[in-house]
Structures are given as structure tokens and as C-alpha cells.
Coordinates of C-alpha atoms in Angstrom, one line a residue:
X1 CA -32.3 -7.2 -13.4
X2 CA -31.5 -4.0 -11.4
X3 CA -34.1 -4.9 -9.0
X4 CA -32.0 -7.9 -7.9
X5 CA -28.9 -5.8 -7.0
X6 CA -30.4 -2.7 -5.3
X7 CA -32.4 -1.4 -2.6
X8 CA -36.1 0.4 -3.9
X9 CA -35.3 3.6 -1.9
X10 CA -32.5 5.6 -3.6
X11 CA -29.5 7.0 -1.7
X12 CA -27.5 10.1 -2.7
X13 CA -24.0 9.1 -3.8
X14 CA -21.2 10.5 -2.8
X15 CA -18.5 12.0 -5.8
X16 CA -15.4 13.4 -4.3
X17 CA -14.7 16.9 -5.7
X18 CA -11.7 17.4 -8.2
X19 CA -10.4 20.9 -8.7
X20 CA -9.8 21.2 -12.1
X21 CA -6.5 23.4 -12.0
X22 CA -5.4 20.0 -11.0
X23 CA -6.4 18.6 -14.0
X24 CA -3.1 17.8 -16.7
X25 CA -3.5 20.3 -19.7
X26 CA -3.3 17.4 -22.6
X27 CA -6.9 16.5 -23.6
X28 CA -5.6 13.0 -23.5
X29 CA -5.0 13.4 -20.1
X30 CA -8.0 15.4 -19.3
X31 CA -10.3 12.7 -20.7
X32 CA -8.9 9.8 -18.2
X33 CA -8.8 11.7 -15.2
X34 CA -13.0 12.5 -16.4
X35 CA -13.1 8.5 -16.6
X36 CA -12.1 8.0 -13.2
X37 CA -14.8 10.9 -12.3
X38 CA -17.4 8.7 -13.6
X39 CA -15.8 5.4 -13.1
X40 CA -15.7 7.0 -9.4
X41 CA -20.0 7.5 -9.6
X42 CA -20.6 3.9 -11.1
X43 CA -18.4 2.3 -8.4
X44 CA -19.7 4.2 -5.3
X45 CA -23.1 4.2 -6.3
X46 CA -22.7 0.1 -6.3
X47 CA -21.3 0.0 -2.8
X48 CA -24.5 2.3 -1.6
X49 CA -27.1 0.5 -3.0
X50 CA -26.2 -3.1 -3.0
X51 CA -27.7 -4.9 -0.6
X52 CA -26.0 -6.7 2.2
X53 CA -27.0 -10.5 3.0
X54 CA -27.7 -10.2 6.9
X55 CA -27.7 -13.3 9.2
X56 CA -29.5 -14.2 12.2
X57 CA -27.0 -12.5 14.4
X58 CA -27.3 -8.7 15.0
X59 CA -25.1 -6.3 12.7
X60 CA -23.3 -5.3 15.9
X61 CA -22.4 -9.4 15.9
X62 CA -21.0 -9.2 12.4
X63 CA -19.1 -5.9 13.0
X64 CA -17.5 -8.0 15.6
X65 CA -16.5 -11.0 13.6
X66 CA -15.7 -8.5 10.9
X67 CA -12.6 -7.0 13.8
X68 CA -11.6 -10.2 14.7
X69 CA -7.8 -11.0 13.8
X70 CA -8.9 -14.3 12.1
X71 CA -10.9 -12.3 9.2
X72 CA -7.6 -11.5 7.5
X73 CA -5.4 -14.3 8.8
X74 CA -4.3 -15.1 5.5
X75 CA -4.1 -12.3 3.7
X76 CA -1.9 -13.8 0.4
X77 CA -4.3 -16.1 0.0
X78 CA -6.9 -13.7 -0.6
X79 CA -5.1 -11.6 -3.0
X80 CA -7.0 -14.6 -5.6
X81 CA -10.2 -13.1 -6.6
X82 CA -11.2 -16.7 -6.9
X83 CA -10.4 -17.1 -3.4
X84 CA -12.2 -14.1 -1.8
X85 CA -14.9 -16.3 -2.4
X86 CA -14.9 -17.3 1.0
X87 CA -13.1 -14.7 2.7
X88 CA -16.7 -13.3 4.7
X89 CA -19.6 -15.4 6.3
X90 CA -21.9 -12.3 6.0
X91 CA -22.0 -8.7 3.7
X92 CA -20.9 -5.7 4.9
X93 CA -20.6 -1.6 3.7
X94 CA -18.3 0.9 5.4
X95 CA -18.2 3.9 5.2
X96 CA -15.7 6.0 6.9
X97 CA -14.3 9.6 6.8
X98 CA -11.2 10.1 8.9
X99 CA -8.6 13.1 9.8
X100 CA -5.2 12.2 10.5
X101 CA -1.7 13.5 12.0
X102 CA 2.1 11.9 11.7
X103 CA 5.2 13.6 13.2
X104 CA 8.3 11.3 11.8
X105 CA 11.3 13.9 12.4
X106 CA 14.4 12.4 11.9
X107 CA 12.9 8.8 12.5
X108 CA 12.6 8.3 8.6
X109 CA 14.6 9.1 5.4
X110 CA 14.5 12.5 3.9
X111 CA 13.5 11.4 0.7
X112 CA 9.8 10.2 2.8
X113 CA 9.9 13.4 4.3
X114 CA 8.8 14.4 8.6
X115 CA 5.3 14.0 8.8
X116 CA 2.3 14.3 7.3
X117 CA -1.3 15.6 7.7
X118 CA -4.7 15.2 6.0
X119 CA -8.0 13.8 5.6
X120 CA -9.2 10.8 3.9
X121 CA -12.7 9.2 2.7
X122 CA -13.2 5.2 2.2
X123 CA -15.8 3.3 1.3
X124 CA -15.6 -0.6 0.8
X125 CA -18.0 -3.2 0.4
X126 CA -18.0 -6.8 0.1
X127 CA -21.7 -9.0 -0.5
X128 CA -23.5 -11.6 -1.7
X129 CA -25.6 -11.3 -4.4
X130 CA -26.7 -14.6 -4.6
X131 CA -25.8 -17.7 -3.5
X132 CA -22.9 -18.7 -6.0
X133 CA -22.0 -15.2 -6.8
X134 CA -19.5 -12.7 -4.1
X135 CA -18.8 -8.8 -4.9
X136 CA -16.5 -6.6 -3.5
X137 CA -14.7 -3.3 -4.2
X138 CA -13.4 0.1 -3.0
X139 CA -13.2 3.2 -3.5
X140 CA -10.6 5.6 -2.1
X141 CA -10.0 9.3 -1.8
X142 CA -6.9 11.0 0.1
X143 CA -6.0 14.6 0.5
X144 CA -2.6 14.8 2.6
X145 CA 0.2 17.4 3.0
X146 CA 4.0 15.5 3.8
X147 CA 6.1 17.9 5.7
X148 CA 10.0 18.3 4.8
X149 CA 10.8 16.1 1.6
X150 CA 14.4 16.2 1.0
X151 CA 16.5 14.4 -1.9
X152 CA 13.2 13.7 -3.9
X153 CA 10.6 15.7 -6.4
X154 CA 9.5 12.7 -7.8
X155 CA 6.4 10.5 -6.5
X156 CA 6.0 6.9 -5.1
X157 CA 9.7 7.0 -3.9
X158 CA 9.1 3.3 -2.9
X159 CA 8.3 2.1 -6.4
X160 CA 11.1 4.0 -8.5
X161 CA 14.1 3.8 -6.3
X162 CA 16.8 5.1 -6.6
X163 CA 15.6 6.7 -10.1
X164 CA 14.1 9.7 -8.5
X165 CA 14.9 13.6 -9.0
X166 CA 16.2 15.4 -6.4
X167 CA 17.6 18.7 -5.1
X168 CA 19.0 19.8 -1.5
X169 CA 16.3 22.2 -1.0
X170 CA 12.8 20.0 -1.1
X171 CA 10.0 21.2 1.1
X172 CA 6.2 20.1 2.1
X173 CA 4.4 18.1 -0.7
X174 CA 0.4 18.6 -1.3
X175 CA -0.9 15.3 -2.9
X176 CA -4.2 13.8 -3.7
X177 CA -5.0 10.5 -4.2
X178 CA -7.9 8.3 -5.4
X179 CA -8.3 4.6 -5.5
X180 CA -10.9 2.5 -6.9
X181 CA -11.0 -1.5 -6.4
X182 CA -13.7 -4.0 -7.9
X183 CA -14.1 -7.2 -8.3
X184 CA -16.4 -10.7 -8.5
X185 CA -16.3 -14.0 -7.6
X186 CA -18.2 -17.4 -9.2
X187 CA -19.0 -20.7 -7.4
X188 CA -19.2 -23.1 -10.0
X189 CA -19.9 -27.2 -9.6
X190 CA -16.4 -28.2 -9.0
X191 CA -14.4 -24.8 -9.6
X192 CA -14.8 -21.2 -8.4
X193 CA -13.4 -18.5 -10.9
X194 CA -12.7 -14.3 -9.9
X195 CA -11.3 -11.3 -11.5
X196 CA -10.7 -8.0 -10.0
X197 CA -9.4 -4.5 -11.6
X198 CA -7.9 -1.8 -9.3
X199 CA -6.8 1.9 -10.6
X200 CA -5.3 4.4 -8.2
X201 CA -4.2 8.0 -9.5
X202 CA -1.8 10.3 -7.5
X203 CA -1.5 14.0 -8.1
X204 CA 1.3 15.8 -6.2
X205 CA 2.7 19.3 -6.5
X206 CA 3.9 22.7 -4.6
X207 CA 3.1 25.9 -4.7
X208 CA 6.8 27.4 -4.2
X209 CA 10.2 26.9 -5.9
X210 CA 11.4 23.7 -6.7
X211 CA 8.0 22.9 -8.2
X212 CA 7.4 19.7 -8.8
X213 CA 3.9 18.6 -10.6
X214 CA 3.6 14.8 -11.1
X215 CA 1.0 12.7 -11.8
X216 CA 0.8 8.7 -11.4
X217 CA -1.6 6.5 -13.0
X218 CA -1.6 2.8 -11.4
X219 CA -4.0 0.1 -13.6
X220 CA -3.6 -3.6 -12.2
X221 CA -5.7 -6.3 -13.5
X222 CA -6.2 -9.7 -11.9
X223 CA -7.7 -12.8 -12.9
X224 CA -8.1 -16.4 -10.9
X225 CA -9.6 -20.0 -10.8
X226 CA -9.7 -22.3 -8.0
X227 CA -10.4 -26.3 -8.1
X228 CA -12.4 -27.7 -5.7
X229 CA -10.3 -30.7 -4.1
X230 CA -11.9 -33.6 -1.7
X231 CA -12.9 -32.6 1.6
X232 CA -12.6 -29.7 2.7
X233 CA -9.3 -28.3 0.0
X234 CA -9.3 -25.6 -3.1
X235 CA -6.2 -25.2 -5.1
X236 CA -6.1 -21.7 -6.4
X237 CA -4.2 -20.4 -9.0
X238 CA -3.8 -16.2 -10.5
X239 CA -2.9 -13.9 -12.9
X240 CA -2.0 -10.6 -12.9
X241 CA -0.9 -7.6 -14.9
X242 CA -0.1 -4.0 -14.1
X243 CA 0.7 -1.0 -16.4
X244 CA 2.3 2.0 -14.6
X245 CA 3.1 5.4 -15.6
X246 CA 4.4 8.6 -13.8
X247 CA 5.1 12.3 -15.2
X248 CA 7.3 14.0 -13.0
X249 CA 8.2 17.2 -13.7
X250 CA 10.0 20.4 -11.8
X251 CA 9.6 23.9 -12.6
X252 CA 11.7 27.3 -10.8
X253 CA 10.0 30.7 -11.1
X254 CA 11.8 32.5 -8.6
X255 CA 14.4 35.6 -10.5
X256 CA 17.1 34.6 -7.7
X257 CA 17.7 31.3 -10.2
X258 CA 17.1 28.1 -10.2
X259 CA 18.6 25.1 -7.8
X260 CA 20.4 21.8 -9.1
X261 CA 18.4 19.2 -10.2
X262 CA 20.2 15.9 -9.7
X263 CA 19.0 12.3 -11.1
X264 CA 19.7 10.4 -8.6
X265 CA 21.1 6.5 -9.1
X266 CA 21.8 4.6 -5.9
X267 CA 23.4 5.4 -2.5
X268 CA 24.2 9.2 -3.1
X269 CA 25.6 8.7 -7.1
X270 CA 23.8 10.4 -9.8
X271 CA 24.3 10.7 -12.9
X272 CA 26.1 13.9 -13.4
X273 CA 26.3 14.5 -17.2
X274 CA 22.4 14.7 -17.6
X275 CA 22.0 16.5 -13.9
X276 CA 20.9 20.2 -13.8
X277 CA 18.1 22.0 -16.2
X278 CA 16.9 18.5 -17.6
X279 CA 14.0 18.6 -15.6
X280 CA 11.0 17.1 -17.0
X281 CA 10.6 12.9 -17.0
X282 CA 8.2 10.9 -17.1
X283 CA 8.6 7.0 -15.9
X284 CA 6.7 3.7 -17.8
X285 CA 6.2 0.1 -16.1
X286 CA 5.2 -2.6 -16.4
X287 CA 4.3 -6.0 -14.3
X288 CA 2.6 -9.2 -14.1
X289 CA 2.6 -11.5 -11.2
X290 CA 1.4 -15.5 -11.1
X291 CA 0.1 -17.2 -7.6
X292 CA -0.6 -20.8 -6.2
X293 CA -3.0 -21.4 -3.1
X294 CA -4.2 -24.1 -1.1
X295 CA -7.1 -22.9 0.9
X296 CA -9.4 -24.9 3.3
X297 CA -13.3 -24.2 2.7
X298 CA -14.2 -24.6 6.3
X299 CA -11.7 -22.4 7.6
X300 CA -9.3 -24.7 9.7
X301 CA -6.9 -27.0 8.6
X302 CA -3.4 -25.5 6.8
X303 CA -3.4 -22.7 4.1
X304 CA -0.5 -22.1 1.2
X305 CA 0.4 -19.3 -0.8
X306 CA 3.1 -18.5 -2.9
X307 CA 3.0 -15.4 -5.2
X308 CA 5.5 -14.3 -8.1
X309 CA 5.9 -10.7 -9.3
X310 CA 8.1 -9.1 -11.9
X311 CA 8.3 -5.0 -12.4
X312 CA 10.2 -3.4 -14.6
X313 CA 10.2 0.2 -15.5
X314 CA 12.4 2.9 -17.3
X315 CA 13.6 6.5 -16.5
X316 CA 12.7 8.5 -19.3
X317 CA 14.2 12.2 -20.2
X318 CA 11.4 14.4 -21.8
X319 CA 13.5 17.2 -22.3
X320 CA 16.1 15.4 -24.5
X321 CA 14.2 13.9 -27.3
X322 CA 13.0 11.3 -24.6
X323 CA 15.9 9.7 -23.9
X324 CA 15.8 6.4 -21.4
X325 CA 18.2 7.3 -19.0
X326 CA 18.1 4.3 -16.7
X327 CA 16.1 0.8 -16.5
X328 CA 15.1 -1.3 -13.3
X329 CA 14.1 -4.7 -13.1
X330 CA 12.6 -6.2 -9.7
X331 CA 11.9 -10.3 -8.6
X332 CA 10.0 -10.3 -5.9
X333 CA 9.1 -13.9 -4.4
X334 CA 6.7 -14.6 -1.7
X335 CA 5.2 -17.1 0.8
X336 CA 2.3 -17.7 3.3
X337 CA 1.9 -21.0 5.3
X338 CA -0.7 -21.0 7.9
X339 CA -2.5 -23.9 9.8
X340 CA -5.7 -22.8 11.7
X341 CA -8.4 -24.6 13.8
X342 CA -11.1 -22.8 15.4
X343 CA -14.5 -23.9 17.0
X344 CA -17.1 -21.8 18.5
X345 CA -15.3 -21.0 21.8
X346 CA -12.2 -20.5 20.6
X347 CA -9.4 -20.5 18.1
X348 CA -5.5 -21.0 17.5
X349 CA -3.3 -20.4 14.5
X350 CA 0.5 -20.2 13.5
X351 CA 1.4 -18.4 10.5
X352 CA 5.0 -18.5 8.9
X353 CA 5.2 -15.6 6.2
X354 CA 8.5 -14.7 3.8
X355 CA 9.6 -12.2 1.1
X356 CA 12.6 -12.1 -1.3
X357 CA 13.2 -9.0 -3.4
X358 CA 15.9 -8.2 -5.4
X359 CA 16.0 -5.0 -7.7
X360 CA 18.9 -4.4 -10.2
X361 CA 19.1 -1.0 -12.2
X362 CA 21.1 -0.2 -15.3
X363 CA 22.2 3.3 -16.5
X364 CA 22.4 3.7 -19.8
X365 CA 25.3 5.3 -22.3
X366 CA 24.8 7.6 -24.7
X367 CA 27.5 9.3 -27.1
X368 CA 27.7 13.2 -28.2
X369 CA 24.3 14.6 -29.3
X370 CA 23.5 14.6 -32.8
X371 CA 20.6 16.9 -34.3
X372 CA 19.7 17.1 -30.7
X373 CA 19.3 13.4 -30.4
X374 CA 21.4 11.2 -28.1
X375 CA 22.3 7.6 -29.6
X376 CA 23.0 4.8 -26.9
X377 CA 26.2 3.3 -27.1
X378 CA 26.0 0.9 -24.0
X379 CA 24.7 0.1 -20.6
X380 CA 25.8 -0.4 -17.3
X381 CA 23.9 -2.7 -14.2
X382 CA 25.5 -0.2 -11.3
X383 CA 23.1 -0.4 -8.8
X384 CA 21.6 -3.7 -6.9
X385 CA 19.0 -3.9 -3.9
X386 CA 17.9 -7.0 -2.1
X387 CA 15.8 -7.3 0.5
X388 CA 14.7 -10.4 2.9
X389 CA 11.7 -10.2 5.2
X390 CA 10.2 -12.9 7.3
X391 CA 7.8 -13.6 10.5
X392 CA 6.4 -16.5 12.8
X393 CA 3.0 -15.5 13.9
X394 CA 0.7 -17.0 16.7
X395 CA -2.9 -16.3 17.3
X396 CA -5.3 -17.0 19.7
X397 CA -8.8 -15.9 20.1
X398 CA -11.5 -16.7 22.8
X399 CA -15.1 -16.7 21.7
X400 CA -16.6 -18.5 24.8
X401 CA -19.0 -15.9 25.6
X402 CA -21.2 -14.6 22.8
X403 CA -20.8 -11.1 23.4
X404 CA -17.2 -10.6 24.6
X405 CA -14.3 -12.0 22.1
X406 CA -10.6 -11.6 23.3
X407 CA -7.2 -12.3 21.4
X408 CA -3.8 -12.0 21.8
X409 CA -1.1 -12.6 19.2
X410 CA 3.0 -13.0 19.7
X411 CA 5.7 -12.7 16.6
X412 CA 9.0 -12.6 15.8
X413 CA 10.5 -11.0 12.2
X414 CA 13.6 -10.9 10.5
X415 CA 13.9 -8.2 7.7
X416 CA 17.7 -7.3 6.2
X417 CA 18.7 -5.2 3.7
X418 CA 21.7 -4.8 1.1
X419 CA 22.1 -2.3 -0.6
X420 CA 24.8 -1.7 -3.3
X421 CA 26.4 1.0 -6.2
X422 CA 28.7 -1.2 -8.0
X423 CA 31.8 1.3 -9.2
X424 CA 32.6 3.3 -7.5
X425 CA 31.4 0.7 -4.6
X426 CA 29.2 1.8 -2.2
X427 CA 27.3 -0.7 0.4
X428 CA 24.5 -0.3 2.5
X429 CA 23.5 -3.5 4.9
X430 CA 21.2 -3.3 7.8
X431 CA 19.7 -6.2 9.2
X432 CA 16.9 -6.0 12.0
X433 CA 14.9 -8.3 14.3
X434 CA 11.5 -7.6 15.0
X435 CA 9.4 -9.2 18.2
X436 CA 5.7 -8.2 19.6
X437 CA 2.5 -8.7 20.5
X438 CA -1.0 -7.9 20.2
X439 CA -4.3 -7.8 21.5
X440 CA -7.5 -7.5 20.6
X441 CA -10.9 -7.1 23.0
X442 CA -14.6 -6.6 21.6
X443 CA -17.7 -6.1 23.4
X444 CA -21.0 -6.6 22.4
X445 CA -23.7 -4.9 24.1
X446 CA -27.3 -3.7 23.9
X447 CA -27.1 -1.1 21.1
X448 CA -23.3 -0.2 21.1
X449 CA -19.9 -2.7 20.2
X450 CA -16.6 -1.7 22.3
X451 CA -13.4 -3.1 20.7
X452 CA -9.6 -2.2 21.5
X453 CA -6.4 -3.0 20.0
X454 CA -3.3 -2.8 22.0
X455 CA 0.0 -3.6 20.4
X456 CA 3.5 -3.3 21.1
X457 CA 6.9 -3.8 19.0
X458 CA 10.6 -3.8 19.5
X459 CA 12.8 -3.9 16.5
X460 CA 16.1 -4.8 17.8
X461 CA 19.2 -3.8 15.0
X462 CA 21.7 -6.8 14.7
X463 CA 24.2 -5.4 12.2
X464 CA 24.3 -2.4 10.5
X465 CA 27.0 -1.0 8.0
X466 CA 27.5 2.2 5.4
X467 CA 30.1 1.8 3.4
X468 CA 31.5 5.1 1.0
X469 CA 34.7 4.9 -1.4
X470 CA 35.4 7.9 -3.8
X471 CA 32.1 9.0 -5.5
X472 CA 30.6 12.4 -4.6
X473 CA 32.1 14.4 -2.4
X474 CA 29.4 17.1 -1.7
X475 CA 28.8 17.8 1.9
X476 CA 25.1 17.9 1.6
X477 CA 25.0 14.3 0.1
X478 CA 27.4 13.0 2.3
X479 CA 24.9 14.5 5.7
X480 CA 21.9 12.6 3.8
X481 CA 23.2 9.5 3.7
X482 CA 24.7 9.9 7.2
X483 CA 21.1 10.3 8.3
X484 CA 19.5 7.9 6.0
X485 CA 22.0 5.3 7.2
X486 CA 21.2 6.5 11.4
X487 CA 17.1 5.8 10.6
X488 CA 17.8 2.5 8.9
X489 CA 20.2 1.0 11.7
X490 CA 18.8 2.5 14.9
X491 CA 16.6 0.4 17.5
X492 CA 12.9 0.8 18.1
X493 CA 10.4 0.8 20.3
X494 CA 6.9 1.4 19.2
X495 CA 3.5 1.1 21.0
X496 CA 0.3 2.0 19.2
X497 CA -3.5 1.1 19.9
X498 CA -6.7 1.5 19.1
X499 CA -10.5 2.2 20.0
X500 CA -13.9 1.7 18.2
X501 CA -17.3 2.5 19.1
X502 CA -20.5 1.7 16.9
X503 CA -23.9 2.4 18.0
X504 CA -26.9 1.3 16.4
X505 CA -29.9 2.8 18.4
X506 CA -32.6 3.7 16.5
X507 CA -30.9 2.2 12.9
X508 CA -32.3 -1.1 11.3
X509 CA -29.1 -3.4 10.4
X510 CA -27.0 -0.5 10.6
X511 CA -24.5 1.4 12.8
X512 CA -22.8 4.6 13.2
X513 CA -18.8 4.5 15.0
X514 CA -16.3 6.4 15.8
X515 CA -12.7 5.4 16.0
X516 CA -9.1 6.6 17.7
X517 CA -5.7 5.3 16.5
X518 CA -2.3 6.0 17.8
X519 CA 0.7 5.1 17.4
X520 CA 4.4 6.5 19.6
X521 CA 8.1 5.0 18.5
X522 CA 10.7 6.0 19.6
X523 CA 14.6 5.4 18.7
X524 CA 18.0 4.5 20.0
X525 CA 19.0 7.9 18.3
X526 CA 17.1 10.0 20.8
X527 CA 14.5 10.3 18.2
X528 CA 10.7 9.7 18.5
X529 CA 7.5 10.2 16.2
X530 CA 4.0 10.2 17.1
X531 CA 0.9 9.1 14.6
X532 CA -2.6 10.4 15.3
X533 CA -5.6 9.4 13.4
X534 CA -10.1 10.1 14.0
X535 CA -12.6 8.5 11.6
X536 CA -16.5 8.5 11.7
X537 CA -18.2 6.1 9.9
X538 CA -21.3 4.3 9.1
X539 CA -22.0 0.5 8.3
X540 CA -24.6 -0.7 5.9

């Protein structure tokens, strides 16, 4: 059975070291983070020693087609594990160790902090094992350092807004992050059928006062089936499920006293009778998500997805008998329409893609404490967030010789935001249109593949707004969302690129790169940020 799956000669795997001061203290806790030790060994090991189906064309060929902006044309459609099916012509393995630099002073909000810096390891695979069955997965490991974090102590800022913790001192963040993906894929007579399971664990802390230590644990589950129509159409359909849980806590050891801690609820509010020593939370969520796809099996003719998620999570006081302090519930809808038609020369496609999100949170009342216990005697829905994003796409690549492929790709976006604490009312609105183009350029030669990546972007504000009445009056909360409010509504102008270099003298079906990324914005606020990244990698 094994034999089928894996190469004879055996490769050493690679386990990404763990200090174990990181480790939480509960046993509980100390047993998962051992599961995703091993879990990390079983999934690695797979991507090392599966094999890869190889075609007639040389690897350098499929690292090519693999870099070509039609791979991932459609990426909603793909998010079906039923669907990924047919996402690849030919296997690939990639390995790829990469250093990088960010320096976002003033050009994002404080609670993201000014930068970043670190070093990351990825390894993904997707194969063929036979000739009904596909395989994929990843697995993920990220050691970073974000400069400057202000107005937040708490973790994945983007998933728990506003909810976060927060004081006006902040500082760099040290975080580590691992990821693991898998998943499988079945062609059946008249139906395909996929599942896929992805965990991703975040450990975040400083070593100076305010302290914060949180951990995130991130289990999604995915399931998917896909009916083979007439011709050349599947209609896809998915479920999926996530369970999501954050500690956050924040610890002062310094004899000079300890800082505020606020809980922050929308737009600069917080909520004032729990703010101060209650410092230790923990978060719990929960989501599930159902998809419909039409998909074309040869790869040209129009593509549909629509996708449905639902998240809800609560704020929960550990300190305080664990009292839920506030609740958020998110609808997110979203589409994909794409029509494609390529030959072997060449290629055009057009791509329409939108996204609806509205997020409402609710703070909940609680009367006088009783045996230390706090018993809720209402709840109030004071904070609302919606959020509209579209773009129009083109795409079109030129394949006419077999060794040089060129692309180039216009679009135009729309993406607004509103923003909103009910009473006292406070209003946040920016809306922004987004134009640019890409291109792409890959050369094959003897033993080496040359391919750049040149885009540029203009986002272009078309109405902006911040609107304060009553609420806090605290200088230092009124300066962050002045500069909040300045990132959000400026204009910018970004150009980034990219080069890669494989080489595979001397390897059989195999090839060692290197690759350079950049990226330089710059704002109408006479502010500017530069991102820097190297990788070296291998593919199998």
C-alpha cells in the first residue's frame, strides 16, 4: 500500500523547532500544541515523499505553467475540495525558505502596528496519486517581529474587531505561527467528491511591560461534491465549519505600576466599567460557510461561484467568573463570475468578483456583583461594520512560443467602508477606487526558467468622512483615530514586482530558485512604506 504513495529512497523530514517556554502551562494545552508537533511530521513527511506525476514536458515547463496568472484565475471556485480536482495538469512540491522586511510607518492603523520582520518556511504540494484520486496540502511555519503596535494586545485584530484590548503604550510584538492544510479529491463515474481540514496556531507575546501572551487556535473543516453536467460543465456544491478560540492575556511586572487596560468597542468607545486590571480574556467562535460552483472541465467557457459564511464569536472576561462581555455576529456574501477561453498560443479572460460584509456587535449588561458573580440584565447592538468590495478583471496571456509566455492584466475596484457606534454616534465612511495593471514574463531556457512580475496600483479616495459626537474625550484616543481615519482616506500609489530564477543543472525533474519581491506605496499624506522579501527554494 505504502509503496504506491512514496518514493524507495527516504528523505529526512523537516520538523520546525518549538521552544517549549512557549508552550501554555495547562496539560490540556500542552497536549494539542504536541498534536500539531506530530500532526506537523505526518503532514511534511507526505509532501516529501509523495511522488509527483511528471509529463512529457520538462519540470522547468511545468514551473512555468505553474506561474502563469491562469493557474489561479478562479480562485473561489477552488476553495471546493471537490473542485481542486482539476485545478493542476501536472504535480508539483515546493519548498521554499524565505526572509522578509516591511516598513508601514504611519501608512497603516496603529492597532497593525509599522512594520514587520522575520523569516518563514513553506512547503506545499499538490499530486496525483492515481488517476481518479488528487492530493494536496501545506504546511506553514512563521517567525515574525511587528514593530510599534498601538491600541491593541490582543491577536488577529482583523477577526475580532473592535473587541480587542488595548492600552496607549503598545510596543513590538514577537509571534509565531504554524499552519497545516490537507486535503483529497475523488473522481467518481458521474460525480467528483473532496474534503480538506486546515489548522493554523498563533503564539504572540513581549518580553517587556504591557505583556501580552495570547495564543490562537484556528480548526476549519471542509467538505464538497460536484455533479458532472453534459459537455464540458460540473456543478459544485460545499460545506464548511470552523471552531475558533483565542487566550489573550496581559501581565505588568514593572514596580513603577501598571498602565490602563481598556476593552475596546467600536470607533474609540470602550467599555469603561470593566476597563483597567480585568486583564485576562479569552475569545470563542464559531463558523460555517455553504458554496455553489459552476466550473468548466476543459478550462474555457464561463465559471460561477458564490460562497456564504457566518462567524460569530464572544468576548469573554476570565477574571470575573468568565463573564461574556460582548458578542459579534458577521454575514459575509460573496461572488466569482469568470468566462475564459484559451488555446495553445494564447489566452483571454474577464473576471467580475464581489464581497458583502456586514458585522454587528452587542455589549452586554450586567447588574451589581453578587458572590463575585455578575448576572446579565440586558444587551445592547452598539457597534455596526459593513464593508463592500468589488473588481473587473482582464487577462491576457501569449503562449505562441513554447519557451517564452507573456501576460498582462488591467482592473478596476471599488471597496467602501462604514463604520458605525450607535449612541453616542460615531461614523466612519471611506470609500476608495482602485485601478492597475500587471504583467507577467517567463523564460524557458536550457537548464534555468526566468520569470518577472511587474505591477502597478493607484487607489484613488472618492469620499471620506470621520464623524465624533460626545463619547471619550481623552487626547490620546482622539490622536488615534485622527490617524486611523488619515490611513484609511488617503490616496495611493503603489508599485511592487517580482523575480524568479530556477535552475535545474545537474537535478533529475527537479529545480533549485531563488526569488526577489518588492513592493513601494506611497501616500497623499506624505507618507510611504517599503516591503522587502528573499526566498530559496526547491521543487520536487
Amino acid at each position: 500500500m505504502y509503496k504506491r504513495f512514496f518514493h524507495k529512497k527516504c528523505l529526512i523530514c523537516f520538523l520546525i523547532p518549538v521552544r517549549r517556554t512557549l508552550f501554555p502551562q495547562t496539560s490540556a494545552q500542552h497536549l494539542i500544541y504536541r498534536a500539531t508537533q506530530t500532526f506537523s511530521i505526518v503532514l511534511f513527511s507526505s509532501f516529501v515523499f509523495l511522488k509527483t506525476t511528471v509529463a512529457q514536458e520538462t519540470v522547468l515547463q511545468r514551473v512555468a505553467d505553474y506561474l502563469s496568472p491562469f493557474t489561479n484565475f478562479t480562485p473561489q471556485v477552488f476553495q471546493n475540495p471537490a473542485l481542486q480536482y482539476y485545478q493542476h495538469q501536472n504535480g508539483r512540491t515546493e519548498l521554499a525558505l524565505s526572509a522578509h522586511y516591511k516598513d508601514d510607518k504611519k501608512t497603516r492603523i496603529m492597532q497593525e502596528g509599522e512594520g514587520e520582520q522575520g523569516f518563514q518556511f513553506n512547503a506545499e504540494s499538490w499530486n496525483k496519486l492515481n488517476a481518479l484520486s488528487r492530493i494536496w496540502g501545506q504546511a506553514f511555519y512563521k517567525n515574525s517581529q511587528t514593530f510599534n503596535i498601538r491600541w491593541n494586545e490582543t491577536s488577529d485584530f482583523q477577526v475580532v474587531y473592535p473587541y480587542v484590548m488595548a492600552d496607549t503604550l503598545g510596543g513590538d510584538l514577537k509571534s509565531e505561527i504554524y499552519s497545516f492544510k490537507g486535503g483529497y479529491a475523488r473522481e467518481q463515474r458521474t460525480f467528483l467528491w473532496g474534503a480538506e481540514l486546515n489548522y493554523r496556531a498563533n503564539m504572540e507575546y513581549r518580553k517587556k511591560d504591557p505583556r501580552p501572551r495570547n495564543i490562537v487556535s484556528d480548526l476549519n473543516g471542509q467538505i464538497g461534491i460536484a455533479l458532472k453536467l453534459k459537455e464540458n460543465y460540473t456543478l459544485g456544491t460545499s460545506l464548511k465549519a470552523r471552531k475558533y478560540k483565542q487566550t489573550n492575556n496581559v501581565k505588568f511586572f514593572s514596580e513603577l505600576g501598571v498602565y490602563k487596560v481598556y476593552h475596546m468597542s467600536g470607533l474609540g468607545m470602550d467599555y469603561v466599567r470593566f476597563s483597567g486590571t480585568n486583564n485576562n480574556t479569552y475569545y470563542k467562535g464559531k463558523a460555517y460557510s455553504g458554496s455553489l460552483e459552476v466550473y468548466p472541465r476543459l478550462k474555457h467557457g464561463f465559471s460561477l461561484a458564490i460562497t456564504y459564511n457566518h462567524f460569530n464569536f464572544e468576548k469573554i472576561l476570565s477574571d470575573l467568573n468568565n463573564l461574556p462581555l460582548n458578542e459579534m455576529t458577521e454575514n459575509r456574501i460573496s461572488g466569482e463570475i469568470s468566462w475564459r477561453h484559451t488555446t495553445r498560443a494564447q489566452g483571454w479572460g474577464i473576471r467580475l468578483t464581489a464581497e458583502t460584509a456586514k458585522r454587528k456587535g452587542t455589549e452586554n449588561l450586567f447588574g451589581d456583583a453578587t458572590s463575585g458573580a455578575y448576572k446579565q440584565i440586558g444587551s445592547a447592538q452598539q457597534y455596526i461594520c459593513q464593508q463592500l468590495f468589488s473588481q473587473l478583471l482582464f487577462l491576457y496571456e501569449n503562449k505562441r512560443s513554447a519557451r517564452f509566455h507573456w501576460s498582462i492584466s488591467p482592473y478596476a475596484g471599488y471597496h467602501q467602508i462604514e463604520s458605525k457606534y450607535l449612541s453616542p454616534l460615531r461614523r466612519l465612511h471611506s470609500e476608495m477606487l482602485n485601478v492597475g495593471i500587471g504583467l507577467n514574463a517567463s523564460h524557458v531556457l536550457k537548464k534555468c526558467l526566468l520569470h518577472f512580475t511587474l505591477k502597478g496600483i493607484r487607489a484613488q479616495s472618492l469620499h471620506s468622512e470621520l464623524v465624533l459626537k460626545e463619547g471619550s474625550t481623552e487626547k490620546k484616543i482622539t490622536e488615534m483615530l485622527s490617524g486611523n481615519y488619515d490611513v484609511l482616506s488617503a490616496h495611493q500609489t503603489s508599485v511592487q514586482g517580482e523575480a524568479r530564477f530556477d535552475y535545474s543543472g545537474g537535478l533529475t525533474n527537479k529545480t533549485l530558485f531563488v526569488k526577489a519581491q518588492g513592493r513601494y506605496n506611497r501616500y497623499s499624506n506624505h507618507s510611504e512604506s517599503i516591503h522587502l522579501s528573499l526566498a530559496l527554494g526547491l521543487v520536487l
